[in-house]
Each structure stands twice: as C-alpha cells, then as structure tokens.
Short mmCIF file of C-alpha atoms and ligand atoms in Angstrom, two decimals:
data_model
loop_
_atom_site.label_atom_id
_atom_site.label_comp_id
_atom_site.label_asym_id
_atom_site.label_seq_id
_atom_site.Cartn_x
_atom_site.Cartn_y
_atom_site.Cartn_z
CA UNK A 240 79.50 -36.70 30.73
CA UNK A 241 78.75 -33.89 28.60
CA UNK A 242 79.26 -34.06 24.71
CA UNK A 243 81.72 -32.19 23.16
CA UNK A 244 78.97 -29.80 21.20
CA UNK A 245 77.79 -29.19 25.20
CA UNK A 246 81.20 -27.71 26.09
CA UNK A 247 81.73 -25.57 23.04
CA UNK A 248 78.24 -24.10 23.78
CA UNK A 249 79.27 -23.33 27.48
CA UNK A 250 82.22 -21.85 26.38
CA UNK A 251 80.03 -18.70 24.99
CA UNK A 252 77.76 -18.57 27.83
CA UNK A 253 78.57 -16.21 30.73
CA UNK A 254 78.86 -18.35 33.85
CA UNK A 255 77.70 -19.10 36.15
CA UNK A 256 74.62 -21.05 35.29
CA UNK A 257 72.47 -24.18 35.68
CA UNK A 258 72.13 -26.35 33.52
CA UNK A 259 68.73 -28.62 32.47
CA UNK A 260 68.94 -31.66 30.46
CA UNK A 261 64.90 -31.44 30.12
CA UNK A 262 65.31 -35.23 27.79
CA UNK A 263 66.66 -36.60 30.68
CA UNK A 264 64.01 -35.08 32.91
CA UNK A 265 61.57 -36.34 30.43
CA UNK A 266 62.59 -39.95 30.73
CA UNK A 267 63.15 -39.83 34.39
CA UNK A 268 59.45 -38.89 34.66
CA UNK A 269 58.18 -41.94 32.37
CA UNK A 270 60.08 -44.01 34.01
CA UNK A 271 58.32 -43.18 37.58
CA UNK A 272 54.99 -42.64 36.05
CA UNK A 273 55.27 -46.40 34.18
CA UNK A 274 56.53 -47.93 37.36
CA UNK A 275 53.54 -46.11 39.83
CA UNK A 276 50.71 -47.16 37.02
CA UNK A 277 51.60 -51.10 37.68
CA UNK A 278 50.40 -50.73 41.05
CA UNK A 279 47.45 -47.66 40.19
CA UNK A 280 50.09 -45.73 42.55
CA UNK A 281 49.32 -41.75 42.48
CA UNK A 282 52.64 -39.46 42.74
CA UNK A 283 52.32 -36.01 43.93
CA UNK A 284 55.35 -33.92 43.14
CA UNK A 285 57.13 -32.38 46.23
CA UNK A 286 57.91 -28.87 44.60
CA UNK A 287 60.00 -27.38 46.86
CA UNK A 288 62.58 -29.86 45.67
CA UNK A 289 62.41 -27.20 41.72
CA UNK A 290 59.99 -25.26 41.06
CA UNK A 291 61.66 -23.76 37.81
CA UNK A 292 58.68 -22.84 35.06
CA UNK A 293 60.04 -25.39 32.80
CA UNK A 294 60.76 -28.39 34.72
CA UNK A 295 57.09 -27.86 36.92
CA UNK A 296 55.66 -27.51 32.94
CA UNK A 297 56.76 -31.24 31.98
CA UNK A 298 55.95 -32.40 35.88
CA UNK A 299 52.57 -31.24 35.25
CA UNK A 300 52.40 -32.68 31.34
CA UNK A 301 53.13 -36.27 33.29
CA UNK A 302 49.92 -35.75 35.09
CA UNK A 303 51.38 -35.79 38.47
CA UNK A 304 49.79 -33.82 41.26
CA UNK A 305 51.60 -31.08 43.67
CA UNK A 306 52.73 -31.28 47.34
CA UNK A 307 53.51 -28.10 48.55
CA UNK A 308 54.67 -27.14 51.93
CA UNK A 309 54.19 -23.19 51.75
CA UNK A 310 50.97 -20.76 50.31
CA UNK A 311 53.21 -19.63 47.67
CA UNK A 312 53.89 -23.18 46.74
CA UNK A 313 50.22 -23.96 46.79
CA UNK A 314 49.28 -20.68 44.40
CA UNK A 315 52.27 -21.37 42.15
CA UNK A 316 51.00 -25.09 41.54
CA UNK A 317 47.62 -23.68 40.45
CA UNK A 318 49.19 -20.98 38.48
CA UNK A 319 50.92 -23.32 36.06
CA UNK A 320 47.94 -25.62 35.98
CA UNK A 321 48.39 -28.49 37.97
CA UNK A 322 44.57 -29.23 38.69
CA UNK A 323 43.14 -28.65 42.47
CA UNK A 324 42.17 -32.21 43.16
CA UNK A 325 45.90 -33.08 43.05
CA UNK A 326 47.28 -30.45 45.34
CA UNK A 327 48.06 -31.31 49.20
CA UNK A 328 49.68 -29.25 51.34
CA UNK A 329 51.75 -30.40 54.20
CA UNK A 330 54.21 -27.61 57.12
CA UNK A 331 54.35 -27.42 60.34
CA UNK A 332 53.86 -23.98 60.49
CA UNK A 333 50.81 -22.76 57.79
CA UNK A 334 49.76 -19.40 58.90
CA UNK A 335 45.89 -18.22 59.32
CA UNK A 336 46.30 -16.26 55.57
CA UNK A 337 48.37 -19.20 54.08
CA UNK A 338 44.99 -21.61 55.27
CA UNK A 339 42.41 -19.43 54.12
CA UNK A 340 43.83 -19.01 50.62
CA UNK A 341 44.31 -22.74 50.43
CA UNK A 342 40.49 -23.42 51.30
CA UNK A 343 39.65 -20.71 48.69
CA UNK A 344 41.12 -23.10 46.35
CA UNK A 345 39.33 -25.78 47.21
CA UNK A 346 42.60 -28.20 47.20
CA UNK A 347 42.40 -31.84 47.63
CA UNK A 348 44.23 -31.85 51.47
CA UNK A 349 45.76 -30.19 54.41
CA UNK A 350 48.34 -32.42 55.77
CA UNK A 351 48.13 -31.69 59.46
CA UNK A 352 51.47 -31.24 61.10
CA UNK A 353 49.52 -30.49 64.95
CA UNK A 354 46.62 -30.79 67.07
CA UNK A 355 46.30 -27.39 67.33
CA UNK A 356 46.69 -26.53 63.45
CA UNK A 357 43.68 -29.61 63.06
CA UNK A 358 41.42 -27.19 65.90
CA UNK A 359 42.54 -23.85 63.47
CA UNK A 360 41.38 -25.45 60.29
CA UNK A 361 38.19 -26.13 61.32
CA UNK A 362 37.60 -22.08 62.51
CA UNK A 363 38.64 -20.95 59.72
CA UNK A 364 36.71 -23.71 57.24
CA UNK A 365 33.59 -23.39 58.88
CA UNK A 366 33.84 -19.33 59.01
CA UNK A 367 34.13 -19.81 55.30
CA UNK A 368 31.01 -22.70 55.39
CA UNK A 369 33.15 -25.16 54.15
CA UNK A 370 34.47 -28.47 54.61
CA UNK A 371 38.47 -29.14 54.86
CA UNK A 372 39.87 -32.31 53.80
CA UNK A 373 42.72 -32.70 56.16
CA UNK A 374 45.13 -35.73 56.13
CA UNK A 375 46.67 -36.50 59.74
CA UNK A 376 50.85 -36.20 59.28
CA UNK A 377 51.66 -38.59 61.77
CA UNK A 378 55.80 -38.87 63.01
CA UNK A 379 56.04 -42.67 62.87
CA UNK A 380 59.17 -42.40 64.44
CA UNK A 381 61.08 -44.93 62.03
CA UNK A 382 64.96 -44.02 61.14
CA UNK A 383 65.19 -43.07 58.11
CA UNK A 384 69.28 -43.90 58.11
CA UNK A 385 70.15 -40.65 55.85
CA UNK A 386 71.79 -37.24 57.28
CA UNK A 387 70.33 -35.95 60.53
CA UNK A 388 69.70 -32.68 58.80
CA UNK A 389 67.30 -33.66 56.27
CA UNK A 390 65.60 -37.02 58.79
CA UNK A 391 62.09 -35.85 59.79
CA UNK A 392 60.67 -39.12 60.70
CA UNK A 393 61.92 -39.21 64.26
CA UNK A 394 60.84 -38.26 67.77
CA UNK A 395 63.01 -35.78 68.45
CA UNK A 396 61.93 -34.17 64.98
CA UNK A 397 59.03 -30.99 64.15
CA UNK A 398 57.20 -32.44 61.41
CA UNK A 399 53.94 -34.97 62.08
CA UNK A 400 52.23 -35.50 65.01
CA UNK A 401 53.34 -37.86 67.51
CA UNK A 402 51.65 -41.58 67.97
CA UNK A 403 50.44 -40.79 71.35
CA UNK A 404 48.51 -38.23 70.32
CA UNK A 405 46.34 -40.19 68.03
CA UNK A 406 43.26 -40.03 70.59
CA UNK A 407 43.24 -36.83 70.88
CA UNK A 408 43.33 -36.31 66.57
CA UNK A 409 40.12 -38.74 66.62
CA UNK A 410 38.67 -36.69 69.30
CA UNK A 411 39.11 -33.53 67.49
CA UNK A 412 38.30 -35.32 64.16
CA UNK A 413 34.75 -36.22 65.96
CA UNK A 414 33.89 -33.29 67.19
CA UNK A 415 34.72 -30.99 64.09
CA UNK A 416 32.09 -30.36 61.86
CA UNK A 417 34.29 -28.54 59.26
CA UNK A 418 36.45 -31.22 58.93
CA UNK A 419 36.37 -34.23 56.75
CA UNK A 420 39.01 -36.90 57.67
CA UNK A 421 40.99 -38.64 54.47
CA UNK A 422 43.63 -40.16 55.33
CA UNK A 423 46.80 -40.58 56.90
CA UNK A 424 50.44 -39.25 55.63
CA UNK A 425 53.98 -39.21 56.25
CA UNK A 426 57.34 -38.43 55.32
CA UNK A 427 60.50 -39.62 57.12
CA UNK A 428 63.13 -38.15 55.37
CA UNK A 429 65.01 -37.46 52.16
CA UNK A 430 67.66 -39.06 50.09
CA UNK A 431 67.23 -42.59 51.44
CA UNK A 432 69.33 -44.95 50.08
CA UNK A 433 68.73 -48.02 51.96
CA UNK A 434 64.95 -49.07 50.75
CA UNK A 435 64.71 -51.60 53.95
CA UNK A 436 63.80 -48.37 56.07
CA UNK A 437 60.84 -48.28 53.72
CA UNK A 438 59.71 -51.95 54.90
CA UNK A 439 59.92 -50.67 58.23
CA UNK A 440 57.55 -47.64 57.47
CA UNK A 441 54.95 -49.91 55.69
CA UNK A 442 54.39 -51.57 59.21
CA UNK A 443 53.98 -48.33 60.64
CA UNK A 444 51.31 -47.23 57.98
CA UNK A 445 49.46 -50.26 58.45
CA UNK A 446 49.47 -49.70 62.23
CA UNK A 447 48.37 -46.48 61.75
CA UNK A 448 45.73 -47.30 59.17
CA UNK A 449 44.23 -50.38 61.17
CA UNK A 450 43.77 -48.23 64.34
CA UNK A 451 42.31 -45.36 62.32
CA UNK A 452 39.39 -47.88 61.16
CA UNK A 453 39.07 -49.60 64.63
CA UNK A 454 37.96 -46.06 65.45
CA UNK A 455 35.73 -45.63 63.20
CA UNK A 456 37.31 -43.25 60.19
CA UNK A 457 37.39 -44.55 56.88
CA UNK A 458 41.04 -44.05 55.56
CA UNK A 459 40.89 -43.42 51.71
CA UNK A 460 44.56 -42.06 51.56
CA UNK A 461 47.93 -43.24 52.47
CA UNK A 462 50.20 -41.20 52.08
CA UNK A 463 53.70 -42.75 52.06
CA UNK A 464 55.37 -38.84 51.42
CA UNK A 465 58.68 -38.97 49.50
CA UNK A 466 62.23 -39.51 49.96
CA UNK A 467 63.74 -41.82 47.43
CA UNK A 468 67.45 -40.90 46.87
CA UNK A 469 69.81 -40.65 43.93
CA UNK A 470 73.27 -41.74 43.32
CA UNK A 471 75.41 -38.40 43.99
CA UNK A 472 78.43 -40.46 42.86
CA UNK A 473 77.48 -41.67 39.80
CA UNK A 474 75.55 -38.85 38.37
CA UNK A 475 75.65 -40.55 34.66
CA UNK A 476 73.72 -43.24 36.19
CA UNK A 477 71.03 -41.18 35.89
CA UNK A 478 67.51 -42.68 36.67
CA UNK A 479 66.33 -43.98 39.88
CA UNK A 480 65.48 -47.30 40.15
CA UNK A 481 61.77 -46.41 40.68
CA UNK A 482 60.69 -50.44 40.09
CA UNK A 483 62.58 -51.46 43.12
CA UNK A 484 61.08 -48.36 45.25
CA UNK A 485 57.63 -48.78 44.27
CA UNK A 486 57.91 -52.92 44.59
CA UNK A 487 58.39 -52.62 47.93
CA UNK A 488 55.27 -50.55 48.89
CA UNK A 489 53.57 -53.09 46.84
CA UNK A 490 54.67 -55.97 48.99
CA UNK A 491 54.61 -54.41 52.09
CA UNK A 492 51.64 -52.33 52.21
CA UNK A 493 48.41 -53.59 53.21
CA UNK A 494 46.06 -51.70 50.63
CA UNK A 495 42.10 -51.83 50.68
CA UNK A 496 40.28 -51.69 47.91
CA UNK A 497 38.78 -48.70 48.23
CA UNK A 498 42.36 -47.31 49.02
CA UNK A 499 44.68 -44.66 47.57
CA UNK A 500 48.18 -44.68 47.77
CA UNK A 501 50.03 -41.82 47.73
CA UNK A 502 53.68 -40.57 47.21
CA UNK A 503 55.61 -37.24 47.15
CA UNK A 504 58.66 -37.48 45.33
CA UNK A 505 60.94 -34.74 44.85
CA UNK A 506 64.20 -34.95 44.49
CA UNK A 507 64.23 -38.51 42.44
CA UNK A 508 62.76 -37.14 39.84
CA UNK A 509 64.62 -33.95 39.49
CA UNK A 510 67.76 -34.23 40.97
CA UNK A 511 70.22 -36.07 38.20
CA UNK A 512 68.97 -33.55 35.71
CA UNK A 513 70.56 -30.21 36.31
CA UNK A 514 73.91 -29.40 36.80
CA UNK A 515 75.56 -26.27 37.84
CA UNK A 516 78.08 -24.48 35.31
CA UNK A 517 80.90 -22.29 36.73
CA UNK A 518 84.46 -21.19 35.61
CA UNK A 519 87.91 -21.61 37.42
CA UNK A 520 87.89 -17.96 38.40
CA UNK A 521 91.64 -18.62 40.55
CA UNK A 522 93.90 -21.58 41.14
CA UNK A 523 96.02 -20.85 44.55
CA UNK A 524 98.96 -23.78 45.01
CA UNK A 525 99.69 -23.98 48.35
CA UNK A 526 101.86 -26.22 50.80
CA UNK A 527 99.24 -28.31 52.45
CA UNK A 528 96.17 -27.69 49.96
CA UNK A 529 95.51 -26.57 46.52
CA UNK A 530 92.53 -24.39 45.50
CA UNK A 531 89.75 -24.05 43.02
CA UNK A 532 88.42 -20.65 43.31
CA UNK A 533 85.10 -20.88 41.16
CA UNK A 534 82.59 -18.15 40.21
CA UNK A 535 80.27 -20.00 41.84
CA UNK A 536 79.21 -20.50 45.78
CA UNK A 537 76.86 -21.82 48.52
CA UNK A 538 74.83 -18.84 46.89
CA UNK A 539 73.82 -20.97 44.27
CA UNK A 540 73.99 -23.90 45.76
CA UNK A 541 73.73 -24.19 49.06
CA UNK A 542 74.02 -27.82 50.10
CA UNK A 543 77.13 -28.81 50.79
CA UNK A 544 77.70 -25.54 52.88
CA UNK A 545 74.43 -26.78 54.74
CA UNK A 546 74.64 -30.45 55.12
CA UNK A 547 77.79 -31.34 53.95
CA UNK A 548 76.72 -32.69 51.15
CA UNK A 549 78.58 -34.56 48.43
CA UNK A 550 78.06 -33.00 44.70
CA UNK A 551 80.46 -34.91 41.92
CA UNK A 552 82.80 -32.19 40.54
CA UNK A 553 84.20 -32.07 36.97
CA UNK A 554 86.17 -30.24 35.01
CA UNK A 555 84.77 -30.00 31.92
CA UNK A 556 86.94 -28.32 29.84
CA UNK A 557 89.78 -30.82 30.61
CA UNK A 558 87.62 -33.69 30.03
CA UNK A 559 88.99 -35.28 26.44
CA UNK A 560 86.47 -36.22 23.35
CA UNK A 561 84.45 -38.78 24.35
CA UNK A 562 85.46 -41.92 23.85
CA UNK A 563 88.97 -40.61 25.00
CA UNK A 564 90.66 -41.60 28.27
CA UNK A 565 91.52 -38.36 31.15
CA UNK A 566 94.58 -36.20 31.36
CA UNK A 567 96.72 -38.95 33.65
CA UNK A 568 98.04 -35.47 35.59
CA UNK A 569 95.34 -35.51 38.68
CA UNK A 570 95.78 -33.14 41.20
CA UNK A 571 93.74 -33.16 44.33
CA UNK A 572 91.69 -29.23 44.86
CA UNK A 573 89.38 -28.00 47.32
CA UNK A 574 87.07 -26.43 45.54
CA UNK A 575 85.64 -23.26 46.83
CA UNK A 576 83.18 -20.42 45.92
CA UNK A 577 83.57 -16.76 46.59
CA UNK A 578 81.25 -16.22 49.47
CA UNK A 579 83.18 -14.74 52.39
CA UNK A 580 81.77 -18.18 54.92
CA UNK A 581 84.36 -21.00 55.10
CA UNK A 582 81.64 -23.45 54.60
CA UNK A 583 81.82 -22.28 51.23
CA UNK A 584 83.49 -25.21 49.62
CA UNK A 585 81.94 -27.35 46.91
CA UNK A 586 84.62 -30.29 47.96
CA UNK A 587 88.09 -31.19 49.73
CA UNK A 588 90.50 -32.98 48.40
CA UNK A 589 88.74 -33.66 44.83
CA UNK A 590 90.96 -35.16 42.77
CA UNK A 591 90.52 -33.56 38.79
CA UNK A 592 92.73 -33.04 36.26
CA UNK A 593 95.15 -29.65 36.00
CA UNK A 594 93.13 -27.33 36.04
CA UNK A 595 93.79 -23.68 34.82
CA UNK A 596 91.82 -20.02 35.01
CA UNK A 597 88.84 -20.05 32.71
CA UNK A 598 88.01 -23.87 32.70
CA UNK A 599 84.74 -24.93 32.96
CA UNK A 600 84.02 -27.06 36.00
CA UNK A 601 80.03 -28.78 36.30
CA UNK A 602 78.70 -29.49 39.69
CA UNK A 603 76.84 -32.32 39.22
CA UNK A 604 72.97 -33.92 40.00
CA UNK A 605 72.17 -30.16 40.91
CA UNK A 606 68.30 -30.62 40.13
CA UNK A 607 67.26 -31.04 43.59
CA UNK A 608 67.06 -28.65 46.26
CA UNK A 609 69.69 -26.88 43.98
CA UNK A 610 68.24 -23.23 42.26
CA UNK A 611 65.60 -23.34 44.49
CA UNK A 612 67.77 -22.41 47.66
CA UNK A 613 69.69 -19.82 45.61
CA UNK A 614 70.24 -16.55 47.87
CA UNK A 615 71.56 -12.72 47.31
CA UNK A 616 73.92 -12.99 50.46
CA UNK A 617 76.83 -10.78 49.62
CA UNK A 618 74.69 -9.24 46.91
CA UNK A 619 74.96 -11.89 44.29
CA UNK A 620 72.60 -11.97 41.34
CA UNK A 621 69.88 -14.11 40.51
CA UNK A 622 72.17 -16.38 37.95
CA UNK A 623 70.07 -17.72 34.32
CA UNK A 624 69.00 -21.43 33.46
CA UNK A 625 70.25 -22.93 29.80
CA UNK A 626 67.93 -26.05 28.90
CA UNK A 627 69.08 -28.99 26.69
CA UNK A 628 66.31 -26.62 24.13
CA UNK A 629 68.62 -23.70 24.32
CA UNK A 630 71.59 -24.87 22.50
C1 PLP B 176 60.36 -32.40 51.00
C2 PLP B 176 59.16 -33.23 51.10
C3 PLP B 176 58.99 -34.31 50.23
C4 PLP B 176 59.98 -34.70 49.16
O1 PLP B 176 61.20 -35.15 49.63
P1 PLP B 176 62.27 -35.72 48.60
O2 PLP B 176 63.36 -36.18 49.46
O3 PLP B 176 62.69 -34.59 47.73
O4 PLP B 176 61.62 -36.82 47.83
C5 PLP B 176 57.81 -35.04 50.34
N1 PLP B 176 56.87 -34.74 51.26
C6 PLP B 176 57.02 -33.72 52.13
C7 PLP B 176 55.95 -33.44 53.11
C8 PLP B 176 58.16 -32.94 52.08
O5 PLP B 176 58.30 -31.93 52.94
#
C-alpha cells in the first residue's frame, strides 16, 4: 500500500525506478538485531542479496557483520566500513587474486567450499607468513523444501563439501601450518518458508560439531548461513517473523559455552523493502490473453524470468485513497517487460484493475536479489533508486 502523497510523487519521476522505504528497512533491522541479542546470536549480512550504498550504510549502523561470496563483495564491505573481524567470505570458486586480497585484509574467515581450495589457502597464507582462519562449508545434505534453483544444501548441489570428506578436511586441517581451523558453516538454501527444515539442520550441525571435537578441533563458530524467507504474497506484511526463526536455533542447537553462533541473512532483511516502479507503456486486448506492456523487464529484475518467481503486482495509480475499497472492474493481464526473451513476464493471469497507458504499476518485495541482478542486455540503462528520504 502506498499513500496517496507516494503516488503523486511517482507521478513526476521518470520511470522506471526502485523504490526504498529505508523506515521500513530500519525497523526490519531492529527487529532481527532485538530478536538475535536474546540468544547473544551474531548476524552477518549476506550482501549479495543489496548491496545499494544506502541500504549496506544502515546494515552496517545495526552493527551487523558482512558475508560476501565474491573479492569485490569482500572490498566493498570494507569500503563502507563494516569492520574486518565481521567479514567471512564463502564461493565455491575464489580465485588465487580474489584469496590473496582477502588475506591482505586480514578478514575474520574463509568459508571453504573444497578440499582443494582448503590445500590453496594455505600456499598462498603461508607465502604471505600468515595464518588463515578458514571455516569448513560442509553440504549437510538436508532439503531445504524451497525452489530447486536457489536449494544448495543437497548432494547433488556445488556449494560445501560433502560429509564423506570430513577425514580428509581434518587431515588437511592437521597438516597445514597456515591454517587455523574455526568453525564449521552452512547454508542450505534461500527463501525457506517451512522453519521445520531448520530443526532438521540443527541435528546436522550438531553432528558435525560433535565429530569435529572427537577429532580434536575446537569449534568456536557455527555457522547456520542464511535463508529465512518472506511472504511474496503479502508484501504489506512486512517484517519477518525473526522470533520464531531464531527460537528454533535456540532450542535445537546444542551450543557450548565458549561457542559462537552465526547467521547470514540476506534477503529477510531486505527483501519487503524495495519495490520496483514502472509505467503501463502498452495495453494489447487480445482473444485468449490480455497484456501489460511495462517499461520495465527481467533487466531490472530478473527473477521471475529466472526462477519463476512470484512478485505481487499493483497498479498503483488505480488503487483508490486509502481507506477506499478497489475499482470492482478486474481484469486478468500478463504482465510483461520489453526485453525481446519470452521469459520476460512479471506475471500471468494477474488479476488488477483496468488498467490504461501511463499508470503506474509497483512490483512488489523487490529488495532482495532485485537491483543487484540488474543487466544492460538489449542495451538498457542502469535505472536510479528514490528512498522514502527523497520525497
Ligand atoms: C546467499 C547466501 C546467503 C543468504 O541467503 P538469503 O536467502 O538471502 O538469506 C547466506 N550465506 C551464503 C553463503 C550465501 O551464499
């Protein structure tokens, strides 16, 4: 729901754009940060989730840490301050140059995605006389129950290494003098809605931790990674229920006292808070389907072309005063960008009021995963970002 003084602003602003409510941000943020401190949890934000200046600025205010997955990730975190000794970085595939900058910085942890990137770290640490702090990504192979695209926590998946390699990581752990062992880690997927699958991943981490100190390494960190969902469908629900997400880790989790606990949260905590702005550029009415041509496409955001994934659409400009009750004339549109792909399509079959050229139609809980996978295919421009501040 956007107020009316919202729409009359967006009527003067050249389309399209995103969108930031930085108050809701704000709150979302308290509301995780109050929720970890009952249980002395530590959050690590997963930045490839948004990495726009102003959003990272108030992630950073919050005192969370980083968790990057690329170099540039890892240098941008530092750039806009986020302090060293709350950066990890986790990939499966960090290159020689992207390892050596990272020790340079002297981060907190390398989250090892292989065997072989554990044997790498160590060359290039101890060619630099240092000591990495590496975290063992292990797969845990638990079902993570979201879309196959975005599951990671599986056998058949990349990321983490594999349970029956754990031998070998304590052999290599052993023998590597440029290596200081931390902890464990893992991540099994994103936008989990079902929070049983996180029971089922506190067994594995206890598993995993218990057979760590029956061989002899002291695990300081567990790293539970990230995942939490958000309701797509009700995108003026707006803040996760982080109480219920971080109860369960409590319950489940068998934590030392000299224990850390660890999570990477990405798109909960930015997700609900941006929305993407376009204008009814065409409306085609057709036999068997009506269309929405906006000025907006998979270029700025890509998801639904990628995993099918469900955005709420509205049509802002046909939305009454608030309070009021919606035009009773629905019409069901696919809604489709410009892009010359047919995967272009925001939505089938939405069902929204009239709509005409020139409305304004808001693609909502755009936060996540949303800006940052912008692209130039067909030559498109880099679009702006209006804040909540900007109006
Ligand atoms: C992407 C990612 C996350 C965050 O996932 P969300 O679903 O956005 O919470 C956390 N940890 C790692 C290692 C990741 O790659």
């Amino acid at each position: 729901m956007f107020s009316d003084k919202d729409r009359a602003h967006f009527s003067n602003l050249e389309t399209p754009f995103y969108y930031y409510d930085l108050n809701l941000l704000q709150s979302t943020l308290t509301a995780c940060k109050k929720a970890a401190s009952a249980y002395q949890f530590h959050v690590h934000y997963a930045m490839k989730a948004n990495f726009n200046p102003k959003v990272l600025a108030k992630i950073k205010d919050t005192g969370f840490g980083a968790d990057c997955v690329s170099g540039g990730e890892v240098k941008k975190a530092i750039e806009v301050g986020f302090v060293k000794e709350k950066v990890v970085f986790a990939g499966v595939g960090k290159s020689d140059r992207e390892i050596n900058d990272a020790l340079d910085q002297d981060i907190f942890c390398f989250n090892v995605e292989s065997i072989q990137e554990l044997q790498v770290i160590n060359e290039l640490a101890e060619k630099k006389q240092k000591k990495a702090k590496v975290a063992i990504r292990i797969n845990p192979n638990v079902d993570a129950h979201t879309h196959a695209n975005i599951t990671t926590g599986l056998d058949e998946n990349k990321f983490g290494i594999n349970s029956w390699d754990m031998p070998a990581c304590a052999n290599i752990l052993n023998i590597s003098a440029n290596l200081e062992f931390v902890g464990i880690h893992f991540h099994i997927g994103s936008q989990i809605t079902n929070l049983d699958v996180y029971k089922n991943l506190c067994t594995r981490v206890n598993e995993f931790a218990t057979w760590f100190e029956d061989h002899g390494f002291k695990v300081s960190i567990l790293n539970v990674g990230g995942g939490l969902g958000i309701d797509y469908y009700h995108p003026d629900q707006q803040i996760p229920d982080f109480e219920a997400y971080f109860k369960i880790f409590a319950d489940f989790l068998e934590v030392k006292p000299y224990q850390e606990v660890h999570f990477e949260l990405g798109r909960a905590l930015v997700g609900q808070s941006a929305s993407l702005i376009s204008r009814v550029l065409y409306v085609k009415n057709g036999k068997k389907k009506n269309f929405i041509v906006l000025d907006a496409g998979m270029t700025e955001l890509m998801r639904p072309a990628l995993y099918q994934a469900y955005h709420k659409i509205e049509n802002i400009s046909q939305q009454l005063a608030v309070g009021g009750v919606q035009s009773p004339n629905l019409i069901k549109y696919d809604v489709v960008g410009p892009i010359c792909e047919s995967t272009d399509c925001f939505g089938k079959e939405v069902e929204l009021p009239e709509s005409f050229r020139n409305d304004l139609i808001a693609i909502r809980s755009a936060g996540a995963y949303g800006e940052v996978m912008a692209s130039h295919y067909n030559l498109r421009e880099t679009i702006a970002t209006v804040t909540n501040e900007d109006l």
